[in-house]
mmCIF file of N, CA and C in Angstrom:
data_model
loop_
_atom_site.group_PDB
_atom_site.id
_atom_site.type_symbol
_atom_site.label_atom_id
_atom_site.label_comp_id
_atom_site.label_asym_id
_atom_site.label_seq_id
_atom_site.Cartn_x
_atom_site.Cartn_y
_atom_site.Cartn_z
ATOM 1 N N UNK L 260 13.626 96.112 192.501
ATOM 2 C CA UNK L 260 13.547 96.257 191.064
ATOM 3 C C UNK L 260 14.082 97.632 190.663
ATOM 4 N N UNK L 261 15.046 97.702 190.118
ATOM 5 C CA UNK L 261 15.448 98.973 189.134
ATOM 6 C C UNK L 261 14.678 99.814 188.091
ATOM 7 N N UNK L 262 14.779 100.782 188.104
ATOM 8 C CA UNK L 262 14.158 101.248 186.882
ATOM 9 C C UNK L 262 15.357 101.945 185.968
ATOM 10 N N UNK L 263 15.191 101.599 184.874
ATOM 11 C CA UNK L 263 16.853 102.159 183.747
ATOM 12 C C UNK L 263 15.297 103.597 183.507
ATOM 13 N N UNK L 264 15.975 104.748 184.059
ATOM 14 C CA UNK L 264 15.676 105.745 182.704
ATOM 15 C C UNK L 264 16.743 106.076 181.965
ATOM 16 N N UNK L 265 16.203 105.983 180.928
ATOM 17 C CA UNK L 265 16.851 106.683 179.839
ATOM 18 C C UNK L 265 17.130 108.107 179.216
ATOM 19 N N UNK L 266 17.939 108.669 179.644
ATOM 20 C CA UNK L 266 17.820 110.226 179.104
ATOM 21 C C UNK L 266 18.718 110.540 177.002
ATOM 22 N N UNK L 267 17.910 111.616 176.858
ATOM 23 C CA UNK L 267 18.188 111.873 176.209
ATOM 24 C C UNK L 267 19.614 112.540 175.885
ATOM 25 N N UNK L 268 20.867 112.460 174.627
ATOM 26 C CA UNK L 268 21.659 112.827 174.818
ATOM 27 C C UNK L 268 21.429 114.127 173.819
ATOM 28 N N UNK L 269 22.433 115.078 174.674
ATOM 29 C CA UNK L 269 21.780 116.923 173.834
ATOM 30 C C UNK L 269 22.796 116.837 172.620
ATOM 31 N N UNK L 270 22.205 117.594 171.688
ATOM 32 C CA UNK L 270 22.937 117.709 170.646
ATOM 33 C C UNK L 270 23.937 118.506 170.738
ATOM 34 N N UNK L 271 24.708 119.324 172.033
ATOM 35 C CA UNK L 271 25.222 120.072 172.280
ATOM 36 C C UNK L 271 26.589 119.287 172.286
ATOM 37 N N UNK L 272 26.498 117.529 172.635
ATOM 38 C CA UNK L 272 27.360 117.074 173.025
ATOM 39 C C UNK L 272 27.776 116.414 171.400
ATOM 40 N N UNK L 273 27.372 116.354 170.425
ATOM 41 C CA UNK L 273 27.493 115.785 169.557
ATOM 42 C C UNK L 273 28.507 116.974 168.983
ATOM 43 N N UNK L 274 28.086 118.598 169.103
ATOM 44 C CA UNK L 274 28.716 119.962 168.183
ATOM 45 C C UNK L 274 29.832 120.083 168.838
ATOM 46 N N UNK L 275 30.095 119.484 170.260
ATOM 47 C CA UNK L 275 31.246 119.688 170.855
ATOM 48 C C UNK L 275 32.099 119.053 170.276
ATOM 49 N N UNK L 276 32.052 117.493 170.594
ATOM 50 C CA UNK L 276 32.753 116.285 169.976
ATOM 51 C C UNK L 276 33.252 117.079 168.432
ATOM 52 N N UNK L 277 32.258 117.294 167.950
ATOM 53 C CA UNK L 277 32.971 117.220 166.205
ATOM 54 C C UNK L 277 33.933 118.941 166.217
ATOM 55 N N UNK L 278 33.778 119.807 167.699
ATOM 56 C CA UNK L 278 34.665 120.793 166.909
ATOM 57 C C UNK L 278 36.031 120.395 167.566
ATOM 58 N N UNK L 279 35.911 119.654 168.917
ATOM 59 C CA UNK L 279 36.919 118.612 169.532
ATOM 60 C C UNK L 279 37.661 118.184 168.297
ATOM 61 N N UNK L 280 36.783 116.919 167.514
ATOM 62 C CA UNK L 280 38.070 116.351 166.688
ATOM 63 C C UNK L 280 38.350 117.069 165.517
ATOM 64 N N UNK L 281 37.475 118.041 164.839
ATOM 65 C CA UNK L 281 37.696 119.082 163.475
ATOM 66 C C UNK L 281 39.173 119.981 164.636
ATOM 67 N N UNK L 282 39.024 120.369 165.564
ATOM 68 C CA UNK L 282 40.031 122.020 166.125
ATOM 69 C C UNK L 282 41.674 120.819 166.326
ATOM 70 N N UNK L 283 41.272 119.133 166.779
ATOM 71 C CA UNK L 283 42.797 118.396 166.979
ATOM 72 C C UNK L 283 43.250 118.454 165.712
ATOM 73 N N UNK L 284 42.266 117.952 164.495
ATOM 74 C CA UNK L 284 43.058 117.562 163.176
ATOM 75 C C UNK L 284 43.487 119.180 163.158
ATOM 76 N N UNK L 285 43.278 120.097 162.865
ATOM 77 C CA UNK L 285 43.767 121.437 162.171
ATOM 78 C C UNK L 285 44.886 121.417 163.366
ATOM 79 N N UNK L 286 45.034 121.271 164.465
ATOM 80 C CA UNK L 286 45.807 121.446 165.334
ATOM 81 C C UNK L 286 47.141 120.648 164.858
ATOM 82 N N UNK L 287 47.055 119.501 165.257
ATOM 83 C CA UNK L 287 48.362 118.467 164.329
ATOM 84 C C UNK L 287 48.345 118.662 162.988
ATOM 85 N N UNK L 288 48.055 118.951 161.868
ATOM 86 C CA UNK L 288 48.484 119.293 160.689
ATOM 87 C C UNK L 288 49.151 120.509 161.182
ATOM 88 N N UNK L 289 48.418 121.785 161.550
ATOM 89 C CA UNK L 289 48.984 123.064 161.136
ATOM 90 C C UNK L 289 51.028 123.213 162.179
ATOM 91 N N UNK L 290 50.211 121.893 163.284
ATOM 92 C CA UNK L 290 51.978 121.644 163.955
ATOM 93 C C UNK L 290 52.824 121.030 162.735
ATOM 94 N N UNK L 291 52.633 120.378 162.335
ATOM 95 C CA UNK L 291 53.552 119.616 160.902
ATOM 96 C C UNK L 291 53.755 120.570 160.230
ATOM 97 N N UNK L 292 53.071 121.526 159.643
ATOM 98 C CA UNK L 292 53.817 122.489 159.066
ATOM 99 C C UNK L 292 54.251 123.721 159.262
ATOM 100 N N UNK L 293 54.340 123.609 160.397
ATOM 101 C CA UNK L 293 54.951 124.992 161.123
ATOM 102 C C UNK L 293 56.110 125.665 160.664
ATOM 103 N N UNK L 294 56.317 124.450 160.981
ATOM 104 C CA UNK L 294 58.060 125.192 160.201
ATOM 105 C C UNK L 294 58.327 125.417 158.061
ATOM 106 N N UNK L 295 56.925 125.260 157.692
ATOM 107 C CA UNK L 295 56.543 125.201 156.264
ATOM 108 C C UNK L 295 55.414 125.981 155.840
ATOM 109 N N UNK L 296 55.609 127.207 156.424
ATOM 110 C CA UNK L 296 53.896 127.622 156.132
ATOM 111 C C UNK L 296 53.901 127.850 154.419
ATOM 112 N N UNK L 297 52.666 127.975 154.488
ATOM 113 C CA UNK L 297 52.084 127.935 152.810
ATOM 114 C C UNK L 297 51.955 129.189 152.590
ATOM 115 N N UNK L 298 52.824 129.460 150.922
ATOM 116 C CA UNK L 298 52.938 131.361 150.331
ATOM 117 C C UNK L 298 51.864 131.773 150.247
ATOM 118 N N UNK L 299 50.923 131.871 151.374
ATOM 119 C CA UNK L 299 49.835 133.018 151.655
ATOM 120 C C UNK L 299 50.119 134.313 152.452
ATOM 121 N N UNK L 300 49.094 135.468 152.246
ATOM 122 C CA UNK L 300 49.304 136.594 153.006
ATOM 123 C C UNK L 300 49.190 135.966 154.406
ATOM 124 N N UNK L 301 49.635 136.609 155.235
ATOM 125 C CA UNK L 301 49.468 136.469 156.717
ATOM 126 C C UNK L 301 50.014 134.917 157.239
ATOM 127 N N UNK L 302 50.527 134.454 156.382
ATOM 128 C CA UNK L 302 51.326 132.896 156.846
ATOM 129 C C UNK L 302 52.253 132.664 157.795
ATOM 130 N N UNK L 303 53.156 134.343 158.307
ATOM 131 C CA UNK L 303 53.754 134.435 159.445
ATOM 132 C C UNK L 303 52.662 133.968 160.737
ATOM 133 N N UNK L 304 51.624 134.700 160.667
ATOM 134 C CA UNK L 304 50.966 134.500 161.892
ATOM 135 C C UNK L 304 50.144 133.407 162.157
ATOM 136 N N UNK L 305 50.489 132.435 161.278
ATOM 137 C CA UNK L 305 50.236 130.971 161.819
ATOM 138 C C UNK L 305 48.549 130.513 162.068
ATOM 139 N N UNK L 306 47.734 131.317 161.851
ATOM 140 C CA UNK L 306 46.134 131.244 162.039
ATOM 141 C C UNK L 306 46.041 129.915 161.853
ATOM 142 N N UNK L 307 46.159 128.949 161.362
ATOM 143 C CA UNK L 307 45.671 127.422 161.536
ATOM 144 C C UNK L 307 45.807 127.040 162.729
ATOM 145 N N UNK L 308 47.124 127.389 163.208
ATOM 146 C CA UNK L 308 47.575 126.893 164.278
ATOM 147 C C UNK L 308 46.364 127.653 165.575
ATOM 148 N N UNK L 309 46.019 129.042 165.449
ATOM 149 C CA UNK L 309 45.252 129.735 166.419
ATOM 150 C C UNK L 309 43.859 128.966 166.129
ATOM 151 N N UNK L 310 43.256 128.582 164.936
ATOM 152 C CA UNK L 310 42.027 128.109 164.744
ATOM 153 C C UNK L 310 41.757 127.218 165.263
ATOM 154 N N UNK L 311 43.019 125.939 165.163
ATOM 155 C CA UNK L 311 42.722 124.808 165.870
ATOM 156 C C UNK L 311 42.892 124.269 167.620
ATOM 157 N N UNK L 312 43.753 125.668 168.183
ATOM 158 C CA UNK L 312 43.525 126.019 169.268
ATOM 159 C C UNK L 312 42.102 126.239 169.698
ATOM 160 N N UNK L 313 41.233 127.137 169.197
ATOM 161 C CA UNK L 313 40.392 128.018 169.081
ATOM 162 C C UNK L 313 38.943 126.559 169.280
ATOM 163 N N UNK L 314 39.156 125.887 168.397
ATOM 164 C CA UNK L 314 38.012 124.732 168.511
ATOM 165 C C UNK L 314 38.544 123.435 169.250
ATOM 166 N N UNK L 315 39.062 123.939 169.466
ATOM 167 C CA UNK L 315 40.109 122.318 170.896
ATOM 168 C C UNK L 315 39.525 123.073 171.820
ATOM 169 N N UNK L 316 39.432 123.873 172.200
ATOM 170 C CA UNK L 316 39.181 124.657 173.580
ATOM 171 C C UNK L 316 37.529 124.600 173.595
ATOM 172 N N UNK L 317 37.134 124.787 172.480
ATOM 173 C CA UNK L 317 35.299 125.572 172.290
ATOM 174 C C UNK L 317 34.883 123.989 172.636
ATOM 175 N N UNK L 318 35.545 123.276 171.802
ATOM 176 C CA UNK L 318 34.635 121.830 171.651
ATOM 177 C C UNK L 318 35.108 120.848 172.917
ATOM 178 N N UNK L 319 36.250 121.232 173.303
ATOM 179 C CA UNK L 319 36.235 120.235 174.811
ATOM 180 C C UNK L 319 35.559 121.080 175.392
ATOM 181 N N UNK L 320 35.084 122.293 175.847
ATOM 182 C CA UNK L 320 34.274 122.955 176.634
ATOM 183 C C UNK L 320 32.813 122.439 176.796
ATOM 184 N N UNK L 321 32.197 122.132 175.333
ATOM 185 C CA UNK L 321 30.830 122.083 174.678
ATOM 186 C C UNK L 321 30.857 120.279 175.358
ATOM 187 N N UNK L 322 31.961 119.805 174.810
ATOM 188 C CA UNK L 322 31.786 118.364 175.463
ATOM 189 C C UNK L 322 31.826 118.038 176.692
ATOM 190 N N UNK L 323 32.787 118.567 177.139
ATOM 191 C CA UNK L 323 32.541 118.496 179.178
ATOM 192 C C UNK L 323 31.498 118.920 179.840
ATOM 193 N N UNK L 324 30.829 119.912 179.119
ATOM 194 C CA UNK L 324 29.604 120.436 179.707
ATOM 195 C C UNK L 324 28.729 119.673 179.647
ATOM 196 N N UNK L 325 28.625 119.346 178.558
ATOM 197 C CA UNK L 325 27.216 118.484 178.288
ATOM 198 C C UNK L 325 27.316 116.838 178.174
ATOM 199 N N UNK L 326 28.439 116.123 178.472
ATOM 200 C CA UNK L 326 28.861 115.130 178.826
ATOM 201 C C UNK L 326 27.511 114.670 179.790
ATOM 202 N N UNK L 327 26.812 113.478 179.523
ATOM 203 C CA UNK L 327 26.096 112.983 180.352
ATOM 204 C C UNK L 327 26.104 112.219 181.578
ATOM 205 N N UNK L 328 25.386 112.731 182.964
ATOM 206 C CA UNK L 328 26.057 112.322 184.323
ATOM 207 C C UNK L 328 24.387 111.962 184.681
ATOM 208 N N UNK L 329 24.869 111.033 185.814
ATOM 209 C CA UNK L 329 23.974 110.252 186.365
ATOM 210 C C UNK L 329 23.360 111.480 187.756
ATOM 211 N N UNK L 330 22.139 111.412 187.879
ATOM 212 C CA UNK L 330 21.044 112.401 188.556
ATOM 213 C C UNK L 330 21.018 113.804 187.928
ATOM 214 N N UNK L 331 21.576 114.354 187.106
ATOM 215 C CA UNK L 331 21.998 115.530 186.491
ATOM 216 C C UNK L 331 20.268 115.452 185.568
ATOM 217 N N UNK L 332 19.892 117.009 186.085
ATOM 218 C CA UNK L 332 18.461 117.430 185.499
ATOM 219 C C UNK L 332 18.940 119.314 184.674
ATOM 220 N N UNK L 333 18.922 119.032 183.575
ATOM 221 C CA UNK L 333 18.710 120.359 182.791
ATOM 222 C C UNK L 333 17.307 120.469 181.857
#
């Protein structure tokens, strides 16, 4: 006879996921307009493009980490 436990999933994995898909969208928009930046100060240096780097990296980090695995005790 099996026993299913059930673990809880951390909310760590939920903040990852959403800066995962919030850091891709800013990522593919700010690529589409690369070659169009918008007449703001500092529009040479492309900061959308670094931001959405910036949460692609944080939030696949936050998600791989806390991605749920079988015998894994935190």
């Amino acid at each position: 006879m099996k026993h299913h436990h059930h673990q809880m999933l951390s909310v760590w994995l939920f903040i990852g996921a959403l800066l995962l898909v919030y850091g891709l969208i800013i990522l593919v928009v700010s690529i589409a307009n690369y070659s169009h930046p918008a007449p703001v100060v500092l529009a040479n240096e492309h900061l959308n493009l670094w931001a959405g780097v910036l949460l692609t990296l944080i939030g696949a980090f936050y998600t791989i980490r806390f991605w749920p695995r079988r015998g894994r005790r935190d």
